XYZ file of C-alpha atoms in Angstrom:
91
model
C 6.930 6.469 4.189
C 4.763 5.939 1.129
C 4.789 2.294 0.056
C 3.295 1.737 -3.408
C 2.184 -1.641 -4.742
C 0.267 -2.659 -7.893
C -2.990 -4.140 -6.623
C -4.964 -5.795 -3.850
C -5.786 -9.515 -4.011
C -2.505 -10.448 -5.699
C 0.066 -13.067 -4.702
C 3.192 -11.016 -3.954
C 1.697 -7.833 -2.507
C 0.325 -9.366 0.712
C 3.751 -10.663 1.727
C 5.287 -7.216 1.221
C 2.506 -5.427 3.094
C 2.662 -8.058 5.836
C 6.411 -7.509 6.231
C 5.841 -3.779 6.679
C 3.059 -4.552 9.187
C 5.487 -6.740 11.152
C 7.856 -3.754 11.495
C 5.191 -1.075 11.919
C 5.747 -0.509 15.660
C 9.501 -0.184 15.119
C 8.892 2.361 12.366
C 6.518 4.332 14.587
C 9.143 4.473 17.355
C 11.478 6.040 14.791
C 8.829 8.644 13.974
C 7.969 7.154 10.584
C 4.357 7.347 9.410
C 3.499 4.526 7.008
C 1.028 4.719 4.125
C 0.470 1.970 1.591
C -0.903 3.101 -1.760
C -2.437 1.306 -4.721
C -4.802 2.373 -7.467
C -7.551 0.240 -5.936
C -10.486 1.917 -4.188
C -10.850 2.097 -0.425
C -13.754 -0.355 -0.813
C -11.367 -2.893 -2.357
C -8.886 -2.279 0.480
C -11.661 -2.926 3.027
C -12.702 -6.163 1.317
C -9.079 -7.362 1.203
C -8.511 -6.364 4.842
C -11.618 -8.352 5.831
C -10.718 -11.479 3.853
C -6.966 -11.935 4.389
C -5.300 -12.802 7.704
C -2.058 -11.211 6.514
C -3.722 -7.950 5.502
C -5.972 -7.937 8.598
C -2.917 -7.341 10.809
C -2.143 -4.046 9.040
C -2.520 -1.033 11.323
C -1.136 1.609 8.970
C -3.235 3.572 6.465
C -4.071 1.917 3.159
C -4.707 4.698 0.644
C -6.937 4.092 -2.349
C -5.806 6.097 -5.378
C -8.242 5.035 -8.138
C -7.553 8.156 -10.222
C -3.794 7.629 -9.926
C -3.218 11.259 -8.899
C -1.011 10.465 -5.900
C 0.798 7.691 -7.750
C 1.566 10.035 -10.655
C 2.711 12.724 -8.210
C 5.420 10.277 -7.126
C 6.114 9.412 -10.799
C 5.356 5.802 -9.973
C 2.515 4.906 -12.370
C 2.569 2.103 -14.917
C 0.542 4.095 -17.421
C 0.012 1.165 -19.785
C -1.633 -0.850 -16.989
C -3.109 1.913 -14.828
C -1.330 0.439 -11.800
C 1.202 1.720 -9.311
C 4.692 0.333 -9.663
C 6.345 -1.082 -6.560
C 8.203 1.670 -4.768
C 8.976 3.137 -1.357
C 9.421 6.853 -0.809
C 10.369 8.776 2.316
C 9.059 12.335 2.237
């Protein structure tokens, strides 16, 4: 499951990522691999993971897509803002 969100250090995104983290073990038991994706860098993900209790509980991969290549591949880019749109894809 690829879970796209606009940006780290925002107000809504941590609650969504935290909800997925709360269900991560259930998803794994179903054979679902979880990847969160934003156009932030992996350095930004690390800083957010280190500074937020909600994000610190995340055990799934947080993919940095600063060029937007993966986000565009899923046709999920807000081109005018250079940010991923919210979206979940099972592939």
